[in-house]
């Protein structure tokens, strides 16, 4: 290996380990907007913290995009509105002796992206599903199981919202 190749390898390692990223790798906001806000999420599900979890995961995704500036609602070019409508779970025992249980989580909501007074797009039925499997024990509705399921579906919902804004718009 030549000295030049070793030097390039060391330079690449230093740049990649310090967290530097090229800004052009982060997708820009639609409509050439510079800022975005997420309005307070409306939560009509029976799970009190679901809106907080979706908001937290969406904020993390937006903050990870270096071409996005998050602003207060009144100052932002784009405002995202999220309405969480229903959260459903369904449990299924997969083995004859009850050792493997799966639960399917489904979160239904609606999305709307506004630019000023103009609505850019709206998704009235935005559905996200997630499956969890539990092996080697009896599935229960304990707090840890519920918390994991809610957290997983909130993260998946936020990820899909992010994709709607930056990929599918």
Short mmCIF file of C-alpha atoms in Angstrom, two decimals:
data_model
loop_
_atom_site.label_atom_id
_atom_site.label_comp_id
_atom_site.label_asym_id
_atom_site.label_seq_id
_atom_site.Cartn_x
_atom_site.Cartn_y
_atom_site.Cartn_z
CA UNK A 1 0.00 0.00 0.00
CA UNK A 2 1.46 3.34 -1.01
CA UNK A 3 1.95 6.28 1.33
CA UNK A 4 -0.74 8.24 -0.55
CA UNK A 5 -3.33 5.49 0.01
CA UNK A 6 -2.47 5.26 3.69
CA UNK A 7 -2.79 9.03 4.03
CA UNK A 8 -6.19 8.98 2.30
CA UNK A 9 -7.35 6.15 4.55
CA UNK A 10 -6.26 8.03 7.70
CA UNK A 11 -7.94 11.23 6.47
CA UNK A 12 -11.17 9.36 5.74
CA UNK A 13 -11.10 7.74 9.20
CA UNK A 14 -10.58 11.08 10.95
CA UNK A 15 -13.38 12.80 9.03
CA UNK A 16 -15.83 9.91 9.48
CA UNK A 17 -15.14 9.50 13.20
CA UNK A 18 -15.64 13.17 14.09
CA UNK A 19 -19.28 13.18 12.98
CA UNK A 20 -18.78 15.45 9.99
CA UNK A 21 -21.32 14.95 7.25
CA UNK A 22 -21.78 16.50 3.88
CA UNK A 23 -24.84 18.74 4.00
CA UNK A 24 -25.87 17.75 0.50
CA UNK A 25 -26.58 14.20 1.71
CA UNK A 26 -29.52 15.44 3.80
CA UNK A 27 -32.68 15.96 1.73
CA UNK A 28 -33.97 19.54 1.61
CA UNK A 29 -37.43 20.62 2.68
CA UNK A 30 -40.11 20.68 -0.04
CA UNK A 31 -41.16 23.90 -1.77
CA UNK A 32 -37.68 25.39 -1.19
CA UNK A 33 -38.63 26.11 2.41
CA UNK A 34 -35.92 27.03 4.88
CA UNK A 35 -37.71 26.18 8.16
CA UNK A 36 -40.31 23.75 9.51
CA UNK A 37 -42.40 23.53 12.66
CA UNK A 38 -44.37 20.66 14.10
CA UNK A 39 -47.65 21.90 15.56
CA UNK A 40 -48.83 20.34 18.83
CA UNK A 41 -49.99 16.83 18.00
CA UNK A 42 -53.67 16.02 18.49
CA UNK A 43 -54.02 12.69 20.29
CA UNK A 44 -57.44 11.01 20.21
CA UNK A 45 -56.06 7.59 21.19
CA UNK A 46 -56.46 6.25 24.70
CA UNK A 47 -52.71 6.32 25.28
CA UNK A 48 -51.72 9.53 27.03
CA UNK A 49 -48.03 9.72 26.10
CA UNK A 50 -48.27 8.62 22.47
CA UNK A 51 -48.23 12.16 21.08
CA UNK A 52 -45.16 13.01 23.15
CA UNK A 53 -43.31 9.94 21.88
CA UNK A 54 -44.19 10.59 18.23
CA UNK A 55 -43.12 14.23 18.62
CA UNK A 56 -39.81 13.24 20.25
CA UNK A 57 -38.91 10.74 17.51
CA UNK A 58 -39.92 13.16 14.75
CA UNK A 59 -37.81 15.92 16.31
CA UNK A 60 -34.82 13.55 16.42
CA UNK A 61 -35.27 12.70 12.73
CA UNK A 62 -35.58 16.35 11.75
CA UNK A 63 -32.56 17.34 13.85
CA UNK A 64 -30.52 14.62 12.12
CA UNK A 65 -31.15 16.31 8.77
CA UNK A 66 -28.58 19.06 8.40
CA UNK A 67 -30.56 20.92 5.75
CA UNK A 68 -33.51 21.42 8.12
CA UNK A 69 -34.01 24.28 10.55
CA UNK A 70 -36.72 23.74 13.15
CA UNK A 71 -38.50 26.97 14.02
CA UNK A 72 -41.45 28.07 16.14
CA UNK A 73 -44.80 27.61 14.41
CA UNK A 74 -45.40 31.33 13.78
CA UNK A 75 -41.96 31.81 12.18
CA UNK A 76 -41.68 28.61 10.11
CA UNK A 77 -42.10 28.38 6.34
CA UNK A 78 -43.79 24.96 6.69
CA UNK A 79 -46.01 23.70 9.49
CA UNK A 80 -46.75 20.01 9.97
CA UNK A 81 -50.01 19.01 11.64
CA UNK A 82 -50.44 15.47 13.01
CA UNK A 83 -53.66 13.98 14.34
CA UNK A 84 -53.37 10.57 16.04
CA UNK A 85 -56.75 8.85 15.75
CA UNK A 86 -56.58 5.21 16.86
CA UNK A 87 -54.06 2.82 18.40
CA UNK A 88 -54.97 -0.86 18.12
CA UNK A 89 -53.25 -4.02 19.29
CA UNK A 90 -53.95 -7.62 18.39
CA UNK A 91 -52.29 -10.62 20.07
CA UNK A 92 -51.72 -14.01 18.48
CA UNK A 93 -50.17 -17.17 19.95
CA UNK A 94 -47.94 -18.66 17.28
CA UNK A 95 -47.00 -22.00 18.80
CA UNK A 96 -49.14 -24.84 20.14
CA UNK A 97 -47.70 -24.63 23.63
CA UNK A 98 -48.01 -20.87 23.82
CA UNK A 99 -44.29 -20.18 23.93
CA UNK A 100 -44.28 -17.62 21.13
CA UNK A 101 -46.72 -14.76 21.07
CA UNK A 102 -46.91 -11.90 18.62
CA UNK A 103 -48.67 -8.61 18.90
CA UNK A 104 -49.57 -6.38 16.00
CA UNK A 105 -49.75 -2.67 16.64
CA UNK A 106 -51.58 -0.32 14.32
CA UNK A 107 -51.57 3.47 14.59
CA UNK A 108 -53.90 5.51 12.40
CA UNK A 109 -53.67 9.23 11.99
CA UNK A 110 -53.76 12.08 9.54
CA UNK A 111 -51.09 14.49 8.33
CA UNK A 112 -51.21 17.94 6.82
CA UNK A 113 -48.35 20.14 5.63
CA UNK A 114 -49.05 23.85 5.26
CA UNK A 115 -47.02 26.67 3.78
CA UNK A 116 -48.44 29.84 5.23
CA UNK A 117 -52.20 29.74 4.65
CA UNK A 118 -51.86 27.23 1.78
CA UNK A 119 -52.19 23.48 2.35
CA UNK A 120 -49.45 21.68 0.39
CA UNK A 121 -50.68 18.14 1.01
CA UNK A 122 -52.86 16.10 3.29
CA UNK A 123 -53.00 12.40 4.18
CA UNK A 124 -56.38 11.69 5.79
CA UNK A 125 -55.71 8.01 6.52
CA UNK A 126 -52.07 7.49 7.45
CA UNK A 127 -51.66 3.97 8.84
CA UNK A 128 -48.53 2.42 10.33
CA UNK A 129 -48.30 -1.20 11.48
CA UNK A 130 -45.67 -2.91 13.56
CA UNK A 131 -45.33 -6.49 14.81
CA UNK A 132 -43.56 -7.66 17.95
CA UNK A 133 -42.76 -11.28 18.85
CA UNK A 134 -42.16 -12.63 22.32
CA UNK A 135 -40.38 -16.00 22.64
CA UNK A 136 -39.93 -18.31 25.56
CA UNK A 137 -42.56 -16.93 27.89
CA UNK A 138 -46.12 -15.98 28.32
CA UNK A 139 -47.14 -12.69 26.81
CA UNK A 140 -48.71 -10.36 29.31
CA UNK A 141 -50.16 -6.89 29.24
CA UNK A 142 -47.58 -5.68 31.74
CA UNK A 143 -46.25 -2.15 31.73
CA UNK A 144 -42.91 -3.06 30.09
CA UNK A 145 -44.58 -4.86 27.18
CA UNK A 146 -47.05 -2.03 26.58
CA UNK A 147 -44.31 0.59 26.83
CA UNK A 148 -42.12 -1.23 24.29
CA UNK A 149 -45.01 -1.65 21.86
CA UNK A 150 -46.08 1.98 22.14
CA UNK A 151 -42.52 3.18 21.82
CA UNK A 152 -41.89 1.03 18.73
CA UNK A 153 -45.06 2.13 16.94
CA UNK A 154 -44.39 5.80 17.82
CA UNK A 155 -40.88 5.55 16.36
CA UNK A 156 -42.13 3.84 13.20
CA UNK A 157 -44.92 6.41 12.80
CA UNK A 158 -42.45 9.29 13.14
CA UNK A 159 -40.08 7.66 10.65
CA UNK A 160 -42.89 7.26 8.11
CA UNK A 161 -43.95 10.91 8.62
CA UNK A 162 -40.36 11.99 7.94
CA UNK A 163 -40.34 9.87 4.77
CA UNK A 164 -43.61 11.45 3.62
CA UNK A 165 -42.09 14.91 3.94
CA UNK A 166 -38.70 14.24 2.36
CA UNK A 167 -39.13 11.21 0.10
CA UNK A 168 -42.73 10.92 -1.06
CA UNK A 169 -43.71 14.60 -1.32
#
